[in-house]
Short mmCIF file of C-alpha atoms in Angstrom, two decimals:
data_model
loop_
_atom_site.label_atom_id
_atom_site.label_comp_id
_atom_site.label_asym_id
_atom_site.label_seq_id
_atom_site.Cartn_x
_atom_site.Cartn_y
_atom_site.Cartn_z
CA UNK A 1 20.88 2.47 -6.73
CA UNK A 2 19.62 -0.32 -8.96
CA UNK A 3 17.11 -1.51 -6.92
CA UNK A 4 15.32 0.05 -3.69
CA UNK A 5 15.77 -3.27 -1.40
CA UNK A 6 17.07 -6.77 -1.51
CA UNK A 7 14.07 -8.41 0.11
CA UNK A 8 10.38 -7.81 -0.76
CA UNK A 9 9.18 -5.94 2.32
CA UNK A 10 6.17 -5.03 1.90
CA UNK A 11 4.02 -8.43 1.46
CA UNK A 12 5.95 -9.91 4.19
CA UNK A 13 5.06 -7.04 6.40
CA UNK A 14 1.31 -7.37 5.87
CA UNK A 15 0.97 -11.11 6.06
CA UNK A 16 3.24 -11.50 9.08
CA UNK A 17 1.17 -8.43 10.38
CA UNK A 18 -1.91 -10.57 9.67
CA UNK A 19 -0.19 -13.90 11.04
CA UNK A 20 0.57 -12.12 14.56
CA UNK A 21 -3.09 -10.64 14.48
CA UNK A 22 -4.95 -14.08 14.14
CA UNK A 23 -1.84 -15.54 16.68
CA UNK A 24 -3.51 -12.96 19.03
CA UNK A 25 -6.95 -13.45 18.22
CA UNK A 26 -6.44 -16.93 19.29
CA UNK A 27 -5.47 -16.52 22.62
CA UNK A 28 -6.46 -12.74 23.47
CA UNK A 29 -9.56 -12.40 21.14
CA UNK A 30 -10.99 -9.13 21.28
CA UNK A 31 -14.60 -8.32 21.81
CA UNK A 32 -16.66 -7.56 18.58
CA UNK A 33 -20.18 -6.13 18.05
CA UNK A 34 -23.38 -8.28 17.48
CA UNK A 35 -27.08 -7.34 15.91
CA UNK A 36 -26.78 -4.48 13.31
CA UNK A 37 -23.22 -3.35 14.10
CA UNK A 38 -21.80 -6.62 13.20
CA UNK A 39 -23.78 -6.43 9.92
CA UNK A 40 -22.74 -2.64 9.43
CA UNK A 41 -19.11 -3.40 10.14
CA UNK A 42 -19.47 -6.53 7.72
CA UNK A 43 -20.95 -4.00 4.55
CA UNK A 44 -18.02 -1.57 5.83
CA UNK A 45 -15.44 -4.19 5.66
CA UNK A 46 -16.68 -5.75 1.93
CA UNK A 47 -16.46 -2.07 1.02
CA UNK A 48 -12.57 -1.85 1.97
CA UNK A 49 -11.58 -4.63 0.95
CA UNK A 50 -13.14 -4.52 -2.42
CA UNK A 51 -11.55 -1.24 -2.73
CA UNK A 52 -8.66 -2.68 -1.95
CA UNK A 53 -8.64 -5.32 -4.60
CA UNK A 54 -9.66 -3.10 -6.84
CA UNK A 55 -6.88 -1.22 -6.30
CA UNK A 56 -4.23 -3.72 -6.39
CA UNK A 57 -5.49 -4.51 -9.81
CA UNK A 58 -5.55 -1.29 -11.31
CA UNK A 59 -1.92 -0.47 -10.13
CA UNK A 60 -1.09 -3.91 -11.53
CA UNK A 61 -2.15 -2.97 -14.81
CA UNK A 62 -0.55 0.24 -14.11
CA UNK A 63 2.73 -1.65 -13.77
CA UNK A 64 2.05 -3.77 -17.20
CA UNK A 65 1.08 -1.05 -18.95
CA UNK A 66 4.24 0.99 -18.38
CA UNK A 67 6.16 -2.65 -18.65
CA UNK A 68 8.16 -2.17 -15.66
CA UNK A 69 8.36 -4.05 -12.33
CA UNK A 70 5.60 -4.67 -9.60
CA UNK A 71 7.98 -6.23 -7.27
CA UNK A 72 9.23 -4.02 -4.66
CA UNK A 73 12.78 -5.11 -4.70
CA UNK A 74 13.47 -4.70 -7.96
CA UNK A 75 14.73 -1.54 -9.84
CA UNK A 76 11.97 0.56 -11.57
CA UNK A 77 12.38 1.42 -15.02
CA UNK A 78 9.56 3.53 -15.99
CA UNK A 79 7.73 6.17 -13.74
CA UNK A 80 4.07 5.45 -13.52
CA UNK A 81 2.17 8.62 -12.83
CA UNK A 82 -1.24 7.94 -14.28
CA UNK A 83 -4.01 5.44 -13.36
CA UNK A 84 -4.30 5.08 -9.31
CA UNK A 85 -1.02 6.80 -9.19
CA UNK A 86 -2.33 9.94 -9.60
CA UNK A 87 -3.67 9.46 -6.25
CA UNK A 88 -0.99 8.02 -4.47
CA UNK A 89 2.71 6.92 -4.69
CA UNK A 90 1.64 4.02 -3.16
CA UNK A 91 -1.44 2.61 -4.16
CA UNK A 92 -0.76 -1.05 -3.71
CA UNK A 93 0.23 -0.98 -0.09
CA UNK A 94 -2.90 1.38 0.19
CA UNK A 95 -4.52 -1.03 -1.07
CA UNK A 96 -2.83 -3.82 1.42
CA UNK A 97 -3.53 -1.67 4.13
CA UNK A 98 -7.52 -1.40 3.04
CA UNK A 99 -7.96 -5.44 2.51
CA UNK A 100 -5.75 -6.75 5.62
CA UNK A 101 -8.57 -4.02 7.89
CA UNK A 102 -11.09 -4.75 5.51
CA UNK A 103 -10.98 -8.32 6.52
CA UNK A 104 -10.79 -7.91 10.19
CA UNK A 105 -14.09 -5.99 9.76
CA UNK A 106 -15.72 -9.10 7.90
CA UNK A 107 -14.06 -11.92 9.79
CA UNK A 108 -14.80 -9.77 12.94
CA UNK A 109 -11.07 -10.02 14.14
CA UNK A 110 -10.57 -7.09 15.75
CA UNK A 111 -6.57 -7.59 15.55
CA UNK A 112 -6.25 -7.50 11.86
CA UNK A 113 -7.28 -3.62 12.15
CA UNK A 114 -4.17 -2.15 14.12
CA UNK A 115 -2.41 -5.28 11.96
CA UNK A 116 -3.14 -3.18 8.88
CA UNK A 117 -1.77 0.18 10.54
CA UNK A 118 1.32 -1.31 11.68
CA UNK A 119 1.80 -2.83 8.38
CA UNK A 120 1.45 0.40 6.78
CA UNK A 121 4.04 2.09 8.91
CA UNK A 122 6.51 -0.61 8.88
CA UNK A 123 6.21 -0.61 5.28
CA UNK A 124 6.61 2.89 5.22
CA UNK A 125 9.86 2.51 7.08
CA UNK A 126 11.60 -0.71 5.25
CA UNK A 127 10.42 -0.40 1.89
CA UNK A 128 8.80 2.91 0.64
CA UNK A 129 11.79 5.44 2.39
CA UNK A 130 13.93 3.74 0.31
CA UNK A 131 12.06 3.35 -3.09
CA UNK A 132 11.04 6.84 -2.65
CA UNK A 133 15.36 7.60 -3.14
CA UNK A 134 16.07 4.75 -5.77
CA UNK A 135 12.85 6.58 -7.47
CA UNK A 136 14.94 10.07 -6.79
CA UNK A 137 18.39 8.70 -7.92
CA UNK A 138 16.82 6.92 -10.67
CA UNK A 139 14.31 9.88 -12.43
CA UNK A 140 15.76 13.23 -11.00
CA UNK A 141 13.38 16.18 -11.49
CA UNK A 142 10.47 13.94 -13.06
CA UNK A 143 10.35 12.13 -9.49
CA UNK A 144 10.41 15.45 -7.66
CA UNK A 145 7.33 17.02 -9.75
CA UNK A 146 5.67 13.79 -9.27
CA UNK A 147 6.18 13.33 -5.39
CA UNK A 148 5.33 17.35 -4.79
CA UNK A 149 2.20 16.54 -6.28
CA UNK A 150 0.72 13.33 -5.68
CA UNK A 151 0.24 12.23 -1.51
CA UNK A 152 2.12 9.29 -0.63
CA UNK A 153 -0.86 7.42 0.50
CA UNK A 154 -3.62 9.38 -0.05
CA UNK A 155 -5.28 12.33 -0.21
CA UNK A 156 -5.25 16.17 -1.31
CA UNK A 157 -1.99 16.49 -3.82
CA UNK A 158 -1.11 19.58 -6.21
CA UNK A 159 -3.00 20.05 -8.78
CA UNK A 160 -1.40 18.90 -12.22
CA UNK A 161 -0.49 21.71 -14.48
#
């Protein structure tokens, strides 16, 4: 297929996911931690969402570098496997998924964390299931080496030979 969607899923998940949170925090706001929790969940939350930014960024670049598209509903022409993609097949919507919690832990809005789950998984659902095949139908054998070996989100993938 040409491209993996016709709408941009994934940045409409997480700030709808966010809008619904702060929707609930304003009539059902959850309880949230005072004294040095509050300041230990604050330093927590900079941390992710920093991370997260950071992130976003790098896979940017990632995306520049390799001059192909950062916009999830258009077709990919080049198969980034380097930078935070060594790490991940997804490393932006890791990343979306670390600032949207990342900011419930600063703002202390205790929605925005299960907000940033179910953005993750709704993602995973409507956009990256179906990149992952336009990525299959598009690079063949280079896409399966790369997806046996790199975590779709994070964490211990194949070594590289």
């Amino acid at each position: 297929s040409q491209r993996p969607n016709s709408l941009p899923w994934p940045p409409l998940l997480f700030a709808g996911g966010a809008l619904v949170a702060l929707g609930l925090q304003a009539v059902l706001p959850l309880p949230w931690p005072g004294g040095t929790w509050a300041a230990a969940l604050l330093m927590l939350g900079l941390f992710l969402a920093a991370t997260g930014i950071a992130l976003d960024l790098a896979a940017m670049l990632a995306f520049r570098r390799h001059q192909t598209t950062v916009l999830p509903h258009r077709g990919a022409t080049a198969l980034i496997t380097d930078g935070p993609f060594r790490y991940s097949r997804n490393p932006i919507y890791l990343a979306n998924t670390l600032l949207v919690a990342g900011a419930g832990l600063v703002f202390g809005i205790a929605w925005l964390i299960p907000a940033a789950f179910a953005g993750a998984f709704a993602t995973r659902k409507l956009a990256i299931e179906r990149e992952e095949k336009h990525l299959a139908l598009r690079f063949g054998e280079d896409w399966d080496d790369y997806a046996a070996r790199t975590p779709r989100w994070l964490g211990k993938g194949r070594p590289q030979p």
